[in-house]
Structures are given as structure tokens and as C-alpha cells.
GROMACS .gro file of C-alpha atoms in nm:
model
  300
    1UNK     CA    1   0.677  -2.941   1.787
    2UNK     CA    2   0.513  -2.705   2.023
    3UNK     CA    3   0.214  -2.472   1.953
    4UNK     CA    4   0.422  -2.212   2.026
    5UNK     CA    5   0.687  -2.263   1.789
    6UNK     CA    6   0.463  -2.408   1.519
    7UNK     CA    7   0.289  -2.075   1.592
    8UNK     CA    8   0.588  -1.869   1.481
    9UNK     CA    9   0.712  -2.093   1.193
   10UNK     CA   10   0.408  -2.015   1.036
   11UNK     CA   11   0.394  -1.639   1.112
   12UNK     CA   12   0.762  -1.597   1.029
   13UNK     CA   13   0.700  -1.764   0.676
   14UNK     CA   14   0.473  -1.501   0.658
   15UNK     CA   15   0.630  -1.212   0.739
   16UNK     CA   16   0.960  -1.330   0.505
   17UNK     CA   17   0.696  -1.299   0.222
   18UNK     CA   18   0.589  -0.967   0.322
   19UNK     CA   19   0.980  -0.857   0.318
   20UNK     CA   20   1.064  -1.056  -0.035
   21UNK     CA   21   0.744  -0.968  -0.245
   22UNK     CA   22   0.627  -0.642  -0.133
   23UNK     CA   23   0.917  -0.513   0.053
   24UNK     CA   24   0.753  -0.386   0.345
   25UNK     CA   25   0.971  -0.217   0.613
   26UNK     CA   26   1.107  -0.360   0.939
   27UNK     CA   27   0.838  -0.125   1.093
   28UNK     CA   28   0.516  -0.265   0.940
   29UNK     CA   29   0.684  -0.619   0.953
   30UNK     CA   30   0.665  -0.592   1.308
   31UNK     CA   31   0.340  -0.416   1.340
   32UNK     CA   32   0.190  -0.732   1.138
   33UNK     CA   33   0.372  -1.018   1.374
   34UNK     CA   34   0.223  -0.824   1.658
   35UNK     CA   35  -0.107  -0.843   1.542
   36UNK     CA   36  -0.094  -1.205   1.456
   37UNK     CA   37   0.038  -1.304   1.778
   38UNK     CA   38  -0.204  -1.106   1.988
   39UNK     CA   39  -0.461  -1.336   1.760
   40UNK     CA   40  -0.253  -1.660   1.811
   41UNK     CA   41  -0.260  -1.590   2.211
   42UNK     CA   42  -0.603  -1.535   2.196
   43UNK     CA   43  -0.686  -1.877   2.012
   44UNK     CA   44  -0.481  -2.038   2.230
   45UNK     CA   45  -0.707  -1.962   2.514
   46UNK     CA   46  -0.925  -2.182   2.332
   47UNK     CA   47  -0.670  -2.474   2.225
   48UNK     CA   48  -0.681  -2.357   1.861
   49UNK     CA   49  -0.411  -2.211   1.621
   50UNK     CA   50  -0.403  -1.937   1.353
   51UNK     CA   51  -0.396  -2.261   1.114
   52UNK     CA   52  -0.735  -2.398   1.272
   53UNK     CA   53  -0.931  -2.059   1.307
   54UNK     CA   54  -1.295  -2.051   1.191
   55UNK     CA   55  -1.467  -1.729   1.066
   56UNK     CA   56  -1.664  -1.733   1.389
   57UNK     CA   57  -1.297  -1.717   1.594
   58UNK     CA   58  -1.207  -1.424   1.343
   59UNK     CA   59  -1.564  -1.247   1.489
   60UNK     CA   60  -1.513  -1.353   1.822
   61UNK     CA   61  -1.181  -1.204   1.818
   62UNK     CA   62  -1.260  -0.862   1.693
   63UNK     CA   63  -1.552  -0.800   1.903
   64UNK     CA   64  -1.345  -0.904   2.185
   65UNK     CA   65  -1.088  -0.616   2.127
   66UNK     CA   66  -1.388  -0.395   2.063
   67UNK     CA   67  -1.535  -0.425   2.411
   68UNK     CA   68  -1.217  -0.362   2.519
   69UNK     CA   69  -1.218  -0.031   2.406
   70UNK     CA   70  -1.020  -0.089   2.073
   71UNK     CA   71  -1.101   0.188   1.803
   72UNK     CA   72  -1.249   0.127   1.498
   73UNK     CA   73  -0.937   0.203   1.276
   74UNK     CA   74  -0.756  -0.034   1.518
   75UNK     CA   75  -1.001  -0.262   1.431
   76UNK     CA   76  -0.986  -0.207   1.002
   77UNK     CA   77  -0.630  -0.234   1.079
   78UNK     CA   78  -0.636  -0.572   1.229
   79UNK     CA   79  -0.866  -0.722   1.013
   80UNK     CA   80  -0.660  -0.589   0.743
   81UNK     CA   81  -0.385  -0.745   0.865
   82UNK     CA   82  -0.590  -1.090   0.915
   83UNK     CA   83  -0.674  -1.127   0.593
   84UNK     CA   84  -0.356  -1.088   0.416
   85UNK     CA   85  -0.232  -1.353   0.610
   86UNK     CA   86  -0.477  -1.595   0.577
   87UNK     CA   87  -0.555  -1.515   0.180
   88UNK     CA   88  -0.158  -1.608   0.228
   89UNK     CA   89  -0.242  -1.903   0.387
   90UNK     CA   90  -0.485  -2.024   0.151
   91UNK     CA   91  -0.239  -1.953  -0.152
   92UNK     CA   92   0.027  -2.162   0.010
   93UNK     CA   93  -0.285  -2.407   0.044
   94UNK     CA   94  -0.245  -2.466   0.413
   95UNK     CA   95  -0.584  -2.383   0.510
   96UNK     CA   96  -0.889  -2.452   0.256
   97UNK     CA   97  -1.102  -2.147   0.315
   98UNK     CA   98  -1.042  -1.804   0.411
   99UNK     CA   99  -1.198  -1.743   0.735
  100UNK     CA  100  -1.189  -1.373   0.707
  101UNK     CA  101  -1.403  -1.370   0.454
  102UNK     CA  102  -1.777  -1.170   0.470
  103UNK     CA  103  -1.665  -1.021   0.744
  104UNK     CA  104  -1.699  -0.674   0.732
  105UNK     CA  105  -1.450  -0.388   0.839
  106UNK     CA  106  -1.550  -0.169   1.107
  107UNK     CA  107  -1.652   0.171   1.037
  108UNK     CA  108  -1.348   0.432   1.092
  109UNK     CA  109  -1.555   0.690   1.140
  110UNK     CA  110  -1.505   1.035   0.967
  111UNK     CA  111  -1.137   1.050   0.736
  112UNK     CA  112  -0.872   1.304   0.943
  113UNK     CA  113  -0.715   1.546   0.637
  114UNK     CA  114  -0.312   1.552   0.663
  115UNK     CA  115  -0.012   1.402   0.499
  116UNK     CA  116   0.037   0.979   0.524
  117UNK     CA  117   0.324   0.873   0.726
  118UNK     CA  118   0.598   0.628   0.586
  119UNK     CA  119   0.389   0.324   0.728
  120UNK     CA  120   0.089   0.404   0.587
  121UNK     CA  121   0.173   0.384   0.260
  122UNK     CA  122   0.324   0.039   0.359
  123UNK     CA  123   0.025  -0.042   0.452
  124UNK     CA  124  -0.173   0.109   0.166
  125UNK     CA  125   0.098  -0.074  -0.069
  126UNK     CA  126   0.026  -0.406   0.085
  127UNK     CA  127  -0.309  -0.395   0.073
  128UNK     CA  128  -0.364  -0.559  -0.308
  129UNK     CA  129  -0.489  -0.855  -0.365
  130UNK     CA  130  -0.198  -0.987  -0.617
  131UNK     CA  131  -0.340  -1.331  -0.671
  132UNK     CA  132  -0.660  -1.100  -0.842
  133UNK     CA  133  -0.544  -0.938  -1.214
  134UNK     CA  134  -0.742  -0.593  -1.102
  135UNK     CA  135  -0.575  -0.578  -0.744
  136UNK     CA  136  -0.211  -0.657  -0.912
  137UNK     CA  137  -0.297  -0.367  -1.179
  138UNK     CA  138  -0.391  -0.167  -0.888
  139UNK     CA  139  -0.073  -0.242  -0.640
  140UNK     CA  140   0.153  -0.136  -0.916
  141UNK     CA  141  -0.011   0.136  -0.964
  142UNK     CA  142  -0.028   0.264  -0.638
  143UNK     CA  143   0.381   0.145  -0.631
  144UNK     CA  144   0.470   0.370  -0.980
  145UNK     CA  145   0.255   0.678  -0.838
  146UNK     CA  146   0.447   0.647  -0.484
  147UNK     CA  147   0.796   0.565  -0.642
  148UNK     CA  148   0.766   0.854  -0.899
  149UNK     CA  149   0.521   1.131  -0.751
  150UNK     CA  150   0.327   1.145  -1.091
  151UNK     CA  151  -0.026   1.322  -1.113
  152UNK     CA  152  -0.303   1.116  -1.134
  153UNK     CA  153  -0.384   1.235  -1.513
  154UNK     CA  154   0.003   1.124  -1.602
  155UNK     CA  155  -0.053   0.798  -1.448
  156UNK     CA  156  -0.408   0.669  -1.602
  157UNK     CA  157  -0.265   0.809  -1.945
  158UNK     CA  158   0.061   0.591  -1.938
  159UNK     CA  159   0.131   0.432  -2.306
  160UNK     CA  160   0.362   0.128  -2.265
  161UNK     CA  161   0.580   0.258  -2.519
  162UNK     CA  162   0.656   0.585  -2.212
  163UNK     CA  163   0.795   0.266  -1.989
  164UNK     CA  164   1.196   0.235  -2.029
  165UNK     CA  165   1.246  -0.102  -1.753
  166UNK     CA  166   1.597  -0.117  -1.878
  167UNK     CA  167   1.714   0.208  -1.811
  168UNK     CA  168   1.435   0.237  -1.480
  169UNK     CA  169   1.220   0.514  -1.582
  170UNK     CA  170   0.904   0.693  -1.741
  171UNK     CA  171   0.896   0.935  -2.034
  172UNK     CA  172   0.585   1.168  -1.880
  173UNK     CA  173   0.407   1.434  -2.078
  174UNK     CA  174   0.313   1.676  -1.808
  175UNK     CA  175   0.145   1.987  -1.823
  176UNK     CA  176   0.165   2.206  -2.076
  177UNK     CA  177   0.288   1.912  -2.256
  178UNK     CA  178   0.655   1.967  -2.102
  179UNK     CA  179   0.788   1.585  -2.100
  180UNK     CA  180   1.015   1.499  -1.828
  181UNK     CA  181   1.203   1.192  -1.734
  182UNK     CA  182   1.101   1.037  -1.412
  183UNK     CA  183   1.291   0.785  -1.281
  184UNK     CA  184   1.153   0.492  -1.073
  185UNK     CA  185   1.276   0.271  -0.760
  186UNK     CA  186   1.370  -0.093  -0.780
  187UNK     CA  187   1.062  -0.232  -0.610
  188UNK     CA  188   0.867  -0.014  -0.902
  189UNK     CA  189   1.083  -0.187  -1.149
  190UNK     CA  190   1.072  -0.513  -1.031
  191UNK     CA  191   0.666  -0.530  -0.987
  192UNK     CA  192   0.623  -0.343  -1.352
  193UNK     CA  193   0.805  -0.601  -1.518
  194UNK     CA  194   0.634  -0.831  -1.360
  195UNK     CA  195   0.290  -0.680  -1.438
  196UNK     CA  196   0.380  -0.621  -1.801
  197UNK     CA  197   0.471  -0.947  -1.900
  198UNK     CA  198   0.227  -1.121  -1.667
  199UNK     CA  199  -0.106  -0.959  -1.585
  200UNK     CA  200  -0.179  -0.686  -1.802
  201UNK     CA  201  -0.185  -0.931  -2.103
  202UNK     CA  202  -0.468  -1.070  -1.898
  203UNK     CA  203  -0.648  -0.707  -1.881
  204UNK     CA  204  -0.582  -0.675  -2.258
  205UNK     CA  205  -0.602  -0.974  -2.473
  206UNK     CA  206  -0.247  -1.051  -2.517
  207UNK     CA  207  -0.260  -0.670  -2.687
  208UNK     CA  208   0.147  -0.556  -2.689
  209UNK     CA  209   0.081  -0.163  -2.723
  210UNK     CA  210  -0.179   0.107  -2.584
  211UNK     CA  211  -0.262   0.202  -2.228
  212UNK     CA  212  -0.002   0.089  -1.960
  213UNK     CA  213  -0.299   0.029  -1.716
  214UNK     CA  214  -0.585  -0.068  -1.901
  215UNK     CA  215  -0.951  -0.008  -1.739
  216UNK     CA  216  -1.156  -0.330  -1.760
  217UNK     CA  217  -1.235  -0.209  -2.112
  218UNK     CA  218  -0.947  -0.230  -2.189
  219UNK     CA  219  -0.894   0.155  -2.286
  220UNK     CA  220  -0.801   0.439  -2.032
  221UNK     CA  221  -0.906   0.448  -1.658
  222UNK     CA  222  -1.078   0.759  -1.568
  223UNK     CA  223  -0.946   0.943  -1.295
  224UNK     CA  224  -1.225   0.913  -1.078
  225UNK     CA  225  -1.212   0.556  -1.102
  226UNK     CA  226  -0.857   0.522  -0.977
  227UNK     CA  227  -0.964   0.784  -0.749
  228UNK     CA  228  -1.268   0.491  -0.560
  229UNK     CA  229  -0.994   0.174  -0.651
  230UNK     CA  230  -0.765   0.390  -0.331
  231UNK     CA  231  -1.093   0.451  -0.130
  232UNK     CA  232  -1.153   0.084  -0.152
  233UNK     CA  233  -0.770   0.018  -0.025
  234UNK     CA  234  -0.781   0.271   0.275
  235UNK     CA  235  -1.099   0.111   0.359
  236UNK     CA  236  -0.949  -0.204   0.396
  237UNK     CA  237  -0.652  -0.105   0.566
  238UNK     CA  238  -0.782   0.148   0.873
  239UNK     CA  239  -0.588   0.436   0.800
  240UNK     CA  240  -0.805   0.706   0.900
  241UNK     CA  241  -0.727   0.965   0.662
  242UNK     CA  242  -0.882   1.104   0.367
  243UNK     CA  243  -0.618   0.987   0.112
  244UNK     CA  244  -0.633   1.060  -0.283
  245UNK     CA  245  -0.386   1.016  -0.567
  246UNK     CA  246  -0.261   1.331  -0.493
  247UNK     CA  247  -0.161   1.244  -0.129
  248UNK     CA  248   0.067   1.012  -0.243
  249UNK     CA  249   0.209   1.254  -0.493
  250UNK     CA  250   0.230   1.471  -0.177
  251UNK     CA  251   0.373   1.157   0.011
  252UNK     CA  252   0.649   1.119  -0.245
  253UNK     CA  253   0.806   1.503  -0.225
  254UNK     CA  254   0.759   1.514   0.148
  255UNK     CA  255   0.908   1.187   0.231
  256UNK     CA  256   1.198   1.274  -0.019
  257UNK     CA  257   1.255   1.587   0.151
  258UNK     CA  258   1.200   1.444   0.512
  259UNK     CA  259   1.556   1.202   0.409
  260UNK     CA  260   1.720   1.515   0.262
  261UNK     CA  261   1.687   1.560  -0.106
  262UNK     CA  262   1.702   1.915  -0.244
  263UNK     CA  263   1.427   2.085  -0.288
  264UNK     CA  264   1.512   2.141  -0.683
  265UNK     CA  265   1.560   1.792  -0.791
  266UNK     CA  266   1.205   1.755  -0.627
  267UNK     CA  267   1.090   2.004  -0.826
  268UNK     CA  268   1.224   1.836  -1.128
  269UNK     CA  269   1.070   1.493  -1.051
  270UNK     CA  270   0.705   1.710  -0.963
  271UNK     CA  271   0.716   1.891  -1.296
  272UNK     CA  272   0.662   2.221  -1.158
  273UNK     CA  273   0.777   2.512  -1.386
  274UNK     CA  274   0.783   2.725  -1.061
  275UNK     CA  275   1.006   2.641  -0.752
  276UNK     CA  276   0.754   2.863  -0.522
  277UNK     CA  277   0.476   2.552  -0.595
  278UNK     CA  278   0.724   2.303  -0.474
  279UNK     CA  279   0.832   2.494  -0.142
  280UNK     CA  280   0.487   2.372  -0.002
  281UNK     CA  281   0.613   2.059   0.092
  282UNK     CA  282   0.940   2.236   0.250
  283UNK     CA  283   0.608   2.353   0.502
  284UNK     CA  284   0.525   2.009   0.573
  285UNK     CA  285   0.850   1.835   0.601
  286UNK     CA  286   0.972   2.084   0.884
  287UNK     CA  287   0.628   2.067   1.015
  288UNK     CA  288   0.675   1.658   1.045
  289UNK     CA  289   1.042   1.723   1.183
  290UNK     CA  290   0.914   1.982   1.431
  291UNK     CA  291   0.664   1.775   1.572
  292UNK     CA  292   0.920   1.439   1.575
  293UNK     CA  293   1.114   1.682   1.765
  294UNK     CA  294   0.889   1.797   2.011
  295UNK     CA  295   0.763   1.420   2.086
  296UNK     CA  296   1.091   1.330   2.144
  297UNK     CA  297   1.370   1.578   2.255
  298UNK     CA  298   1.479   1.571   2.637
  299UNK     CA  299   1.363   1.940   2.654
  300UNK     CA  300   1.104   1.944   2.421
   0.00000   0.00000   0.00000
């Protein structure tokens, strides 16, 4: 077998386990190959693989792209990708050590405001460590907040008796302690299940009520440390933006809206009392279609 084609057996086993386990999109599917092939190419140079690659190769790499003018959220990004695919390596126990690890992301500089696209929060999503009980907690987490635009308060204080799996949704106590039922996508569904029956025992003791996401106590995560577990995933990722809980709260209505739900069913899933609080993200959706239309249109 070639180097080439041994090259992309390995990165295509890859990126099927990106599609079946976290259900990343075409988009960041492809955005991952590229990276690892612009890596492989540059090994090759060298007469090494993506299988052989030492920590120092991993360096060598990076700074390479750096003096060639790459940006430092390029960079995060890369690295980010690197490391999922060798930590996927190492679980599939092709290589014996992670070569990616102590090295260090770059610095992205100071965090842009604005809304996260679509493939950011693919990224975001993927970032997780699943093989590490805090990390799964923390990518379903991230996955029930994005599939079900809950505030950050509604999420930490999730009793497992508010999860329905079999009917695919949440029984939220909002504000002014209006309940609502939220419902919840497949993916969500899926990875809860999993979590419940799997890895929050693991948080808890084997404990079969209480908190849905347990803190490492074992009772209620604060906001604020939810709030530092997403720093910690942007970090890692490169996206360059200053995101919160409630961006991907925001993230959920806009993207809804951007694929043409009505506003009011929105406003329903949000829990706002007041349609005039929803419209907001009307503002940003036709702002995002706007500017897709000016980057693109003949006679824009």
C-alpha cells in the first residue's frame, strides 16, 4: 500500500467517526481532512506519516505555518484539529502516545463580539474530550443548550426527573416559574441517553435522582463555572469570539430563524412572555442574510 493511500485510509476512518459519533457537518468534515492533509504533505517532506509523527513534528509543523504568516486562530484551529485526531488515534490504539500533547495553543489575541456561525458551534461541539467523564458531561451539555436554546440557569438546574428521552424533550421551569416543554434534536437524544446511563453514574455514585449535570460535588454547577468549562472549549478550538452560554442560546433562535422557522414558535421554545424580546434575533438573522447576500449576489 502506498503512503498516500495508507494516508487517507487512516484520515477517512477518522473523519467517518466524526460523522457517526458527533455528527459533524459535511462542512467541518472537510475543513478537518484539509487540515490533516496539509499536515500529512508536510511530513511527507520528511518520509514520515501522520501515524509516525513525534511531538517535535507537531511543533515543527505549527511554527512552520506561523512564519508563513498563518494567524493565531488559524493556528488554535489546527492544533485543535490535531489533537482530536490523534487522541483518536491513541483510543483506536494505533499510536502509543499523543504527540500533541504539552503543546500549547497559540494566543488568539483579543475575542471579536458577534453571533457564532453554523461551523463554529461544530467546532465548539467537537471539541470534548468524550473518553474524559467531565468533557462527556460537558459535550452534552453544550449539545442540550444548542439543541434546545435553554438559559444557562435552566440548564445547571436540570433534575433528571425534567428529562422525558422517550418522548424527546425537557420539562423547564423558566422564569417566573412558567414551565414550558422544550423539545430536543436526535443527536441531543442520542448523546443524553448515553450520558445518563453511562457517565453521569460516574459523576454521582451510581445516585439515580438529583441534578442532571452534577458539579464534581456532585450537587449543582454554578453558572460561572459552566460559564470557564466554554472558555476552556473556545480556547481550544480558535474561534475568535467571545462566546458565553448565552451565545449559544442566541445561536439556537438565530440559526432556527436563518432555515425559516416562525418567529412565534421561537418564542415559545425561548420562553419569552413578550414577542418584542424575541424579534432581536429577526435583527440578526436578516443581518446574516444581508451580508450572505452582499458576498455573493452577481450585483451585490
Amino acid at each position: 500500500m502506498s503512503f498516500s493511500q495508507a494516508c487517507q485510509d487512516v484520515i477517512d476512518r477518522f473523519i467517518e467517526m466524526l460523522w457517526l459519533e458527533l455528527g459533524l457537518s459535511e462542512n467541518t468534515r472537510m475543513s478537518y481532512r484539509s487540515d490533516l492533509l496539509r499536515l500529512a504533505e508536510w511530513l511527507a517532506r520528511s518520509e514520515k506519516t501522520l501515524v509516525d509523527a513525534s511531538r517535535e513534528d507537531i511543533f515543527s509543523f505549527l511554527a512552520a505555518r506561523m512564519k508563513k504568516g498563518a494567524k493565531s486562530a488559524s493556528s488554535a484551529r489546527m492544533l485543535s484539529t490535531l489533537r482530536k485526531f490523534y487522541r483518536y488515534l491513541l483510543r483506536e490504539g494505533v499510536i502509543q502516545e499523543d504527540p500533541t500533547l504539552r503543546i500549547e495553543h497559540p494566543k488568539v489575541g483579543r475575542l471579536l463580539p458577534g453571533a457564532i456561525s453554523e461551523a463554529e458551534v461544530d467546532r465548539l461541539l467537537a471539541e470534548p474530550d468524550i473518553s474524559l467523564p467531565i468533557e462527556a458531561r460537558d459535550k452534552v451539555m453544550l449539545e442540550v443548550l444548542y439543541a434546545s436554546g435553554l438559559r444557562v440557569s435552566e440548564l445547571v438546574g436540570l433534575q433528571l426527573y425534567q428529562v422525558n428521552l422517550r418522548q424527546g424533550v425537557l420539562r423547564v421551569v423558566g422564569k417566573g416559574d412558567k414551565e414550558r416543554l422544550t423539545p430536543l434534536g436526535e443527536q441531543a437524544i442520542e448523546q443524553l441517553e448515553v450520558y445518563i446511563k453511562g457517565v453521569r453514574p460516574q459523576l454521582t455514585g451510581g445516585r439515580e435522582d438529583g441534578v442532571l449535570f452534577p458539579s464534581l460535588r456532585g450537587g449543582e454547577m454554578t453558572r460561572q463555572t459552566f460559564w470557564h468549562r466554554i472558555k476552556l472549549y473556545v480556547s481550544r478550538s480558535g474561534i475568535a469570539k467571545n462566546v458565553t452560554p448565552h451565545t449559544l442560546r442566541h445561536a439556537f433562535a438565530t440559526h432556527l430563524l436563518n432555515h425559516g422557522a416562525d418567529l412565534r414558535v421561537v418564542q415559545l421554545l425561548l420562553g419569552h412572555s413578550d414577542l418584542s424580546t424575541t424579534q432581536i434575533y429577526t435583527h440578526v438573522a436578516k443581518a446574516r442574510l444581508q451580508q450572505l447576500h452582499s458576498k455573493h449576489h452577481p450585483r451585490s
